[in-house]
Amino acid sequence: MLKRFFIFIGLIGTVLLLFKFCDFKKSDDTTTIDSAGLIQQQILNVGKLIVTEGHFSEVITYKNQEKYLMGMVHFDKKALVIVNADVSVAYDLHKMKYEIDEPSKIISIVYIPKEEIKINPDIKFYDVEQSKLNPFTADDYNKINKSVKANLAKKIEKSTLKSNAQNRLISELSQLLITTSNLGWTLKYDGKVIENNEALNQQIKL
């Protein structure tokens, strides 16, 4: 009788252990699914338009001369051109491409879009001088507009606008790095493992 009692107790213990094991496996699977879901959600959070804006001003004196009779007669035109321009540098991370290797817990960024620079100049003319034989034409305005944008492009390169935009890009991507690290995943870019923000800065050179 006592022997049967111990056998009965042993069977109950075995059943309880099996339930515990099954519950553990279920819990472990749920954690894996949740971590992948959190990674996907963080990518959605990062996938947005990052815009850094700046303002530039410049003054240009435009001159043109038409010569006749071997240069003995000429007709001049000139104008003072004042430019105020709003400039934006944007990264559209909706276009970012990535691959998720769930079994290996690796997320690989395979493409980050280049920055998009938009220049919207407001051009105003003052002290315009011209003659009937050398008036301002559409060609003059096109030349001025082209010259303005070329000068502004040089100013943008010398300014901190592009570096500030890239810093914002790195800041957004670092949120993804934090999430992957906390969940035990590995983040890669261009085939290289990104372990920290310093590596992120060095490897994301656009």
PDB file of C-alpha atoms in Angstrom:
ATOM      1  CA  MET A   1       0.000   0.000   0.000  1.00  0.00           C
ATOM      2  CA  LEU A   2       2.813   2.372   0.953  1.00  0.00           C
ATOM      3  CA  LYS A   3       4.617   1.478  -2.255  1.00  0.00           C
ATOM      4  CA  ARG A   4       1.567   2.452  -4.359  1.00  0.00           C
ATOM      5  CA  PHE A   5       1.334   5.743  -2.471  1.00  0.00           C
ATOM      6  CA  PHE A   6       4.926   6.661  -3.354  1.00  0.00           C
ATOM      7  CA  ILE A   7       4.371   5.664  -6.988  1.00  0.00           C
ATOM      8  CA  PHE A   8       1.271   7.905  -7.075  1.00  0.00           C
ATOM      9  CA  ILE A   9       3.238  10.816  -5.593  1.00  0.00           C
ATOM     10  CA  GLY A  10       6.002  10.243  -8.158  1.00  0.00           C
ATOM     11  CA  LEU A  11       3.517  10.333 -11.030  1.00  0.00           C
ATOM     12  CA  ILE A  12       2.035  13.619  -9.775  1.00  0.00           C
ATOM     13  CA  GLY A  13       5.542  15.111  -9.516  1.00  0.00           C
ATOM     14  CA  THR A  14       6.383  14.027 -13.049  1.00  0.00           C
ATOM     15  CA  VAL A  15       3.177  15.560 -14.425  1.00  0.00           C
ATOM     16  CA  LEU A  16       3.898  18.857 -12.600  1.00  0.00           C
ATOM     17  CA  LEU A  17       7.439  18.947 -14.005  1.00  0.00           C
ATOM     18  CA  LEU A  18       6.097  18.365 -17.516  1.00  0.00           C
ATOM     19  CA  PHE A  19       3.639  21.243 -17.121  1.00  0.00           C
ATOM     20  CA  LYS A  20       6.450  23.460 -15.830  1.00  0.00           C
ATOM     21  CA  PHE A  21       8.690  22.521 -18.797  1.00  0.00           C
ATOM     22  CA  CYS A  22       5.916  23.177 -21.312  1.00  0.00           C
ATOM     23  CA  ASP A  23       5.131  26.512 -19.656  1.00  0.00           C
ATOM     24  CA  PHE A  24       8.828  27.468 -19.769  1.00  0.00           C
ATOM     25  CA  LYS A  25       9.054  26.609 -23.482  1.00  0.00           C
ATOM     26  CA  LYS A  26       5.920  28.618 -24.183  1.00  0.00           C
ATOM     27  CA  SER A  27       7.291  31.575 -22.255  1.00  0.00           C
ATOM     28  CA  ASP A  28      10.627  31.382 -24.093  1.00  0.00           C
ATOM     29  CA  ASP A  29       8.901  31.327 -27.508  1.00  0.00           C
ATOM     30  CA  THR A  30       6.764  34.319 -26.539  1.00  0.00           C
ATOM     31  CA  THR A  31       9.878  36.279 -25.557  1.00  0.00           C
ATOM     32  CA  THR A  32      11.467  35.580 -28.961  1.00  0.00           C
ATOM     33  CA  ILE A  33       8.363  36.780 -30.797  1.00  0.00           C
ATOM     34  CA  ASP A  34       8.127  39.894 -28.636  1.00  0.00           C
ATOM     35  CA  SER A  35      11.792  40.811 -29.199  1.00  0.00           C
ATOM     36  CA  ALA A  36      11.368  40.575 -32.978  1.00  0.00           C
ATOM     37  CA  GLY A  37       8.201  42.660 -32.683  1.00  0.00           C
ATOM     38  CA  LEU A  38      10.014  45.299 -30.647  1.00  0.00           C
ATOM     39  CA  ILE A  39      12.779  45.440 -33.264  1.00  0.00           C
ATOM     40  CA  GLN A  40      10.184  45.948 -36.007  1.00  0.00           C
ATOM     41  CA  GLN A  41       8.459  48.674 -33.978  1.00  0.00           C
ATOM     42  CA  GLN A  42      11.739  50.502 -33.388  1.00  0.00           C
ATOM     43  CA  ILE A  43      12.474  50.421 -37.122  1.00  0.00           C
ATOM     44  CA  LEU A  44       9.055  51.963 -37.754  1.00  0.00           C
ATOM     45  CA  ASN A  45       9.839  54.655 -35.172  1.00  0.00           C
ATOM     46  CA  VAL A  46      13.174  55.412 -36.861  1.00  0.00           C
ATOM     47  CA  GLY A  47      11.624  55.362 -40.341  1.00  0.00           C
ATOM     48  CA  LYS A  48      10.705  59.021 -40.660  1.00  0.00           C
ATOM     49  CA  LEU A  49      11.771  62.211 -42.377  1.00  0.00           C
ATOM     50  CA  ILE A  50      14.597  64.000 -40.553  1.00  0.00           C
ATOM     51  CA  VAL A  51      14.830  67.652 -41.581  1.00  0.00           C
ATOM     52  CA  THR A  52      17.480  70.174 -40.536  1.00  0.00           C
ATOM     53  CA  GLU A  53      16.836  73.755 -41.638  1.00  0.00           C
ATOM     54  CA  GLY A  54      19.018  76.809 -42.059  1.00  0.00           C
ATOM     55  CA  HIS A  55      18.854  80.362 -43.402  1.00  0.00           C
ATOM     56  CA  PHE A  56      21.425  82.089 -45.598  1.00  0.00           C
ATOM     57  CA  SER A  57      21.714  85.623 -46.945  1.00  0.00           C
ATOM     58  CA  GLU A  58      23.974  87.236 -49.506  1.00  0.00           C
ATOM     59  CA  VAL A  59      24.298  90.355 -51.632  1.00  0.00           C
ATOM     60  CA  ILE A  60      25.396  90.175 -55.275  1.00  0.00           C
ATOM     61  CA  THR A  61      26.146  92.958 -57.734  1.00  0.00           C
ATOM     62  CA  TYR A  62      25.226  91.810 -61.221  1.00  0.00           C
ATOM     63  CA  LYS A  63      26.791  93.606 -64.189  1.00  0.00           C
ATOM     64  CA  ASN A  64      26.611  93.098 -67.940  1.00  0.00           C
ATOM     65  CA  GLN A  65      27.909  95.109 -70.857  1.00  0.00           C
ATOM     66  CA  GLU A  66      27.059  95.004 -74.553  1.00  0.00           C
ATOM     67  CA  LYS A  67      29.763  96.458 -76.827  1.00  0.00           C
ATOM     68  CA  TYR A  68      29.421  97.819 -80.353  1.00  0.00           C
ATOM     69  CA  LEU A  69      31.751  99.363 -82.977  1.00  0.00           C
ATOM     70  CA  MET A  70      34.795  97.413 -81.783  1.00  0.00           C
ATOM     71  CA  GLY A  71      34.144  98.372 -78.193  1.00  0.00           C
ATOM     72  CA  MET A  72      33.949 102.084 -78.761  1.00  0.00           C
ATOM     73  CA  VAL A  73      30.260 102.110 -77.821  1.00  0.00           C
ATOM     74  CA  HIS A  74      28.846 100.077 -74.967  1.00  0.00           C
ATOM     75  CA  PHE A  75      25.578  99.801 -73.086  1.00  0.00           C
ATOM     76  CA  ASP A  76      25.660  98.695 -69.466  1.00  0.00           C
ATOM     77  CA  LYS A  77      23.158  97.166 -67.136  1.00  0.00           C
ATOM     78  CA  LYS A  78      23.546  96.311 -63.481  1.00  0.00           C
ATOM     79  CA  ALA A  79      21.544  95.557 -60.392  1.00  0.00           C
ATOM     80  CA  LEU A  80      22.026  94.969 -56.694  1.00  0.00           C
ATOM     81  CA  VAL A  81      20.694  91.510 -55.889  1.00  0.00           C
ATOM     82  CA  ILE A  82      19.729  90.636 -52.308  1.00  0.00           C
ATOM     83  CA  VAL A  83      19.142  86.960 -51.573  1.00  0.00           C
ATOM     84  CA  ASN A  84      17.465  85.374 -48.567  1.00  0.00           C
ATOM     85  CA  ALA A  85      17.312  81.605 -48.775  1.00  0.00           C
ATOM     86  CA  ASP A  86      15.744  78.896 -46.654  1.00  0.00           C
ATOM     87  CA  VAL A  87      17.722  75.680 -46.932  1.00  0.00           C
ATOM     88  CA  SER A  88      16.836  72.221 -45.687  1.00  0.00           C
ATOM     89  CA  VAL A  89      18.866  69.032 -45.444  1.00  0.00           C
ATOM     90  CA  ALA A  90      16.689  65.940 -45.103  1.00  0.00           C
ATOM     91  CA  TYR A  91      17.132  62.195 -44.669  1.00  0.00           C
ATOM     92  CA  ASP A  92      14.054  60.222 -45.649  1.00  0.00           C
ATOM     93  CA  LEU A  93      14.427  57.099 -43.507  1.00  0.00           C
ATOM     94  CA  HIS A  94      11.224  55.694 -44.955  1.00  0.00           C
ATOM     95  CA  LYS A  95      13.564  54.674 -47.795  1.00  0.00           C
ATOM     96  CA  MET A  96      15.995  52.866 -45.491  1.00  0.00           C
ATOM     97  CA  LYS A  97      16.358  49.172 -46.360  1.00  0.00           C
ATOM     98  CA  TYR A  98      17.169  46.417 -43.889  1.00  0.00           C
ATOM     99  CA  GLU A  99      17.145  42.654 -43.411  1.00  0.00           C
ATOM    100  CA  ILE A 100      16.121  40.744 -40.277  1.00  0.00           C
ATOM    101  CA  ASP A 101      17.661  37.355 -39.497  1.00  0.00           C
ATOM    102  CA  GLU A 102      15.429  36.250 -36.626  1.00  0.00           C
ATOM    103  CA  PRO A 103      17.077  32.855 -35.884  1.00  0.00           C
ATOM    104  CA  SER A 104      20.517  34.509 -35.587  1.00  0.00           C
ATOM    105  CA  LYS A 105      19.077  37.676 -33.993  1.00  0.00           C
ATOM    106  CA  ILE A 106      20.815  39.943 -36.513  1.00  0.00           C
ATOM    107  CA  ILE A 107      19.394  43.057 -38.133  1.00  0.00           C
ATOM    108  CA  SER A 108      21.394  44.357 -41.101  1.00  0.00           C
ATOM    109  CA  ILE A 109      20.976  47.853 -42.497  1.00  0.00           C
ATOM    110  CA  VAL A 110      21.676  47.483 -46.211  1.00  0.00           C
ATOM    111  CA  TYR A 111      20.808  50.980 -47.469  1.00  0.00           C
ATOM    112  CA  ILE A 112      20.573  54.459 -45.970  1.00  0.00           C
ATOM    113  CA  PRO A 113      19.352  57.192 -48.348  1.00  0.00           C
ATOM    114  CA  LYS A 114      21.584  60.129 -49.205  1.00  0.00           C
ATOM    115  CA  GLU A 115      20.698  63.556 -47.871  1.00  0.00           C
ATOM    116  CA  GLU A 116      18.312  65.678 -49.898  1.00  0.00           C
ATOM    117  CA  ILE A 117      19.259  69.371 -50.044  1.00  0.00           C
ATOM    118  CA  LYS A 118      16.579  71.885 -50.961  1.00  0.00           C
ATOM    119  CA  ILE A 119      17.344  75.564 -51.587  1.00  0.00           C
ATOM    120  CA  ASN A 120      14.477  78.042 -51.775  1.00  0.00           C
ATOM    121  CA  PRO A 121      15.930  81.486 -52.533  1.00  0.00           C
ATOM    122  CA  ASP A 122      13.980  84.724 -52.347  1.00  0.00           C
ATOM    123  CA  ILE A 123      15.716  87.046 -54.822  1.00  0.00           C
ATOM    124  CA  LYS A 124      15.049  90.779 -54.905  1.00  0.00           C
ATOM    125  CA  PHE A 125      16.533  93.382 -57.251  1.00  0.00           C
ATOM    126  CA  TYR A 126      17.480  96.918 -56.259  1.00  0.00           C
ATOM    127  CA  ASP A 127      19.132  99.863 -58.032  1.00  0.00           C
ATOM    128  CA  VAL A 128      18.426  98.378 -61.448  1.00  0.00           C
ATOM    129  CA  GLU A 129      20.142 100.222 -64.304  1.00  0.00           C
ATOM    130  CA  GLN A 130      19.606  99.246 -67.926  1.00  0.00           C
ATOM    131  CA  SER A 131      19.220 100.681 -71.389  1.00  0.00           C
ATOM    132  CA  LYS A 132      16.842  99.959 -74.222  1.00  0.00           C
ATOM    133  CA  LEU A 133      19.711  98.425 -76.182  1.00  0.00           C
ATOM    134  CA  ASN A 134      20.732  96.228 -73.237  1.00  0.00           C
ATOM    135  CA  PRO A 135      17.704  95.491 -71.080  1.00  0.00           C
ATOM    136  CA  PHE A 136      17.325  92.779 -68.451  1.00  0.00           C
ATOM    137  CA  THR A 137      16.041  89.572 -70.022  1.00  0.00           C
ATOM    138  CA  ALA A 138      14.977  86.118 -68.883  1.00  0.00           C
ATOM    139  CA  ASP A 139      18.498  84.940 -69.655  1.00  0.00           C
ATOM    140  CA  ASP A 140      19.904  87.421 -67.117  1.00  0.00           C
ATOM    141  CA  TYR A 141      17.524  86.220 -64.427  1.00  0.00           C
ATOM    142  CA  ASN A 142      18.441  82.601 -65.162  1.00  0.00           C
ATOM    143  CA  LYS A 143      22.146  83.427 -64.878  1.00  0.00           C
ATOM    144  CA  ILE A 144      21.571  85.232 -61.588  1.00  0.00           C
ATOM    145  CA  ASN A 145      19.487  82.367 -60.199  1.00  0.00           C
ATOM    146  CA  LYS A 146      22.142  79.815 -61.207  1.00  0.00           C
ATOM    147  CA  SER A 147      24.903  81.932 -59.663  1.00  0.00           C
ATOM    148  CA  VAL A 148      22.891  82.367 -56.434  1.00  0.00           C
ATOM    149  CA  LYS A 149      22.333  78.630 -56.033  1.00  0.00           C
ATOM    150  CA  ALA A 150      26.002  77.877 -56.760  1.00  0.00           C
ATOM    151  CA  ASN A 151      27.112  80.382 -54.102  1.00  0.00           C
ATOM    152  CA  LEU A 152      24.602  79.017 -51.608  1.00  0.00           C
ATOM    153  CA  ALA A 153      25.790  75.455 -52.246  1.00  0.00           C
ATOM    154  CA  LYS A 154      29.339  76.543 -51.354  1.00  0.00           C
ATOM    155  CA  LYS A 155      28.086  78.225 -48.183  1.00  0.00           C
ATOM    156  CA  ILE A 156      26.180  75.087 -47.180  1.00  0.00           C
ATOM    157  CA  GLU A 157      29.333  72.974 -47.608  1.00  0.00           C
ATOM    158  CA  LYS A 158      31.299  75.354 -45.361  1.00  0.00           C
ATOM    159  CA  SER A 159      28.521  75.551 -42.758  1.00  0.00           C
ATOM    160  CA  THR A 160      27.553  73.037 -40.054  1.00  0.00           C
ATOM    161  CA  LEU A 161      24.147  72.382 -41.613  1.00  0.00           C
ATOM    162  CA  LYS A 162      25.083  69.051 -43.218  1.00  0.00           C
ATOM    163  CA  SER A 163      27.024  67.815 -40.189  1.00  0.00           C
ATOM    164  CA  ASN A 164      24.120  68.774 -37.914  1.00  0.00           C
ATOM    165  CA  ALA A 165      21.762  66.817 -40.164  1.00  0.00           C
ATOM    166  CA  GLN A 166      24.053  63.784 -40.059  1.00  0.00           C
ATOM    167  CA  ASN A 167      24.277  64.028 -36.254  1.00  0.00           C
ATOM    168  CA  ARG A 168      20.491  63.879 -36.116  1.00  0.00           C
ATOM    169  CA  LEU A 169      20.578  60.843 -38.395  1.00  0.00           C
ATOM    170  CA  ILE A 170      23.089  59.100 -36.088  1.00  0.00           C
ATOM    171  CA  SER A 171      20.936  59.999 -33.089  1.00  0.00           C
ATOM    172  CA  GLU A 172      17.899  58.322 -34.653  1.00  0.00           C
ATOM    173  CA  LEU A 173      19.838  55.199 -35.622  1.00  0.00           C
ATOM    174  CA  SER A 174      21.349  54.984 -32.126  1.00  0.00           C
ATOM    175  CA  GLN A 175      17.841  54.348 -30.797  1.00  0.00           C
ATOM    176  CA  LEU A 176      17.768  51.224 -32.951  1.00  0.00           C
ATOM    177  CA  LEU A 177      21.217  50.249 -31.650  1.00  0.00           C
ATOM    178  CA  ILE A 178      20.025  50.590 -28.040  1.00  0.00           C
ATOM    179  CA  THR A 179      16.966  48.423 -28.686  1.00  0.00           C
ATOM    180  CA  THR A 180      18.916  45.672 -30.455  1.00  0.00           C
ATOM    181  CA  SER A 181      21.596  45.615 -27.725  1.00  0.00           C
ATOM    182  CA  ASN A 182      19.046  45.443 -24.912  1.00  0.00           C
ATOM    183  CA  LEU A 183      17.239  42.542 -26.591  1.00  0.00           C
ATOM    184  CA  GLY A 184      20.422  40.599 -27.292  1.00  0.00           C
ATOM    185  CA  TRP A 185      20.380  41.247 -31.041  1.00  0.00           C
ATOM    186  CA  THR A 186      23.282  42.333 -33.273  1.00  0.00           C
ATOM    187  CA  LEU A 187      23.114  45.409 -35.512  1.00  0.00           C
ATOM    188  CA  LYS A 188      25.136  45.446 -38.734  1.00  0.00           C
ATOM    189  CA  TYR A 189      25.737  48.023 -41.456  1.00  0.00           C
ATOM    190  CA  ASP A 190      27.575  47.277 -44.689  1.00  0.00           C
ATOM    191  CA  GLY A 191      28.401  43.811 -43.310  1.00  0.00           C
ATOM    192  CA  LYS A 192      30.139  45.174 -40.196  1.00  0.00           C
ATOM    193  CA  VAL A 193      28.919  44.803 -36.628  1.00  0.00           C
ATOM    194  CA  ILE A 194      27.998  48.070 -34.894  1.00  0.00           C
ATOM    195  CA  GLU A 195      28.715  47.690 -31.191  1.00  0.00           C
ATOM    196  CA  ASN A 196      28.416  51.267 -29.920  1.00  0.00           C
ATOM    197  CA  ASN A 197      27.727  54.878 -30.921  1.00  0.00           C
ATOM    198  CA  GLU A 198      31.376  55.482 -31.785  1.00  0.00           C
ATOM    199  CA  ALA A 199      31.299  52.619 -34.296  1.00  0.00           C
ATOM    200  CA  LEU A 200      27.995  53.974 -35.600  1.00  0.00           C
ATOM    201  CA  ASN A 201      29.581  57.372 -36.245  1.00  0.00           C
ATOM    202  CA  GLN A 202      32.583  55.838 -37.995  1.00  0.00           C
ATOM    203  CA  GLN A 203      30.714  53.383 -40.178  1.00  0.00           C
ATOM    204  CA  ILE A 204      27.749  55.552 -41.247  1.00  0.00           C
ATOM    205  CA  LYS A 205      29.642  57.857 -43.581  1.00  0.00           C
ATOM    206  CA  LEU A 206      27.249  59.022 -46.268  1.00  0.00           C
TER     207      LEU A 206
END
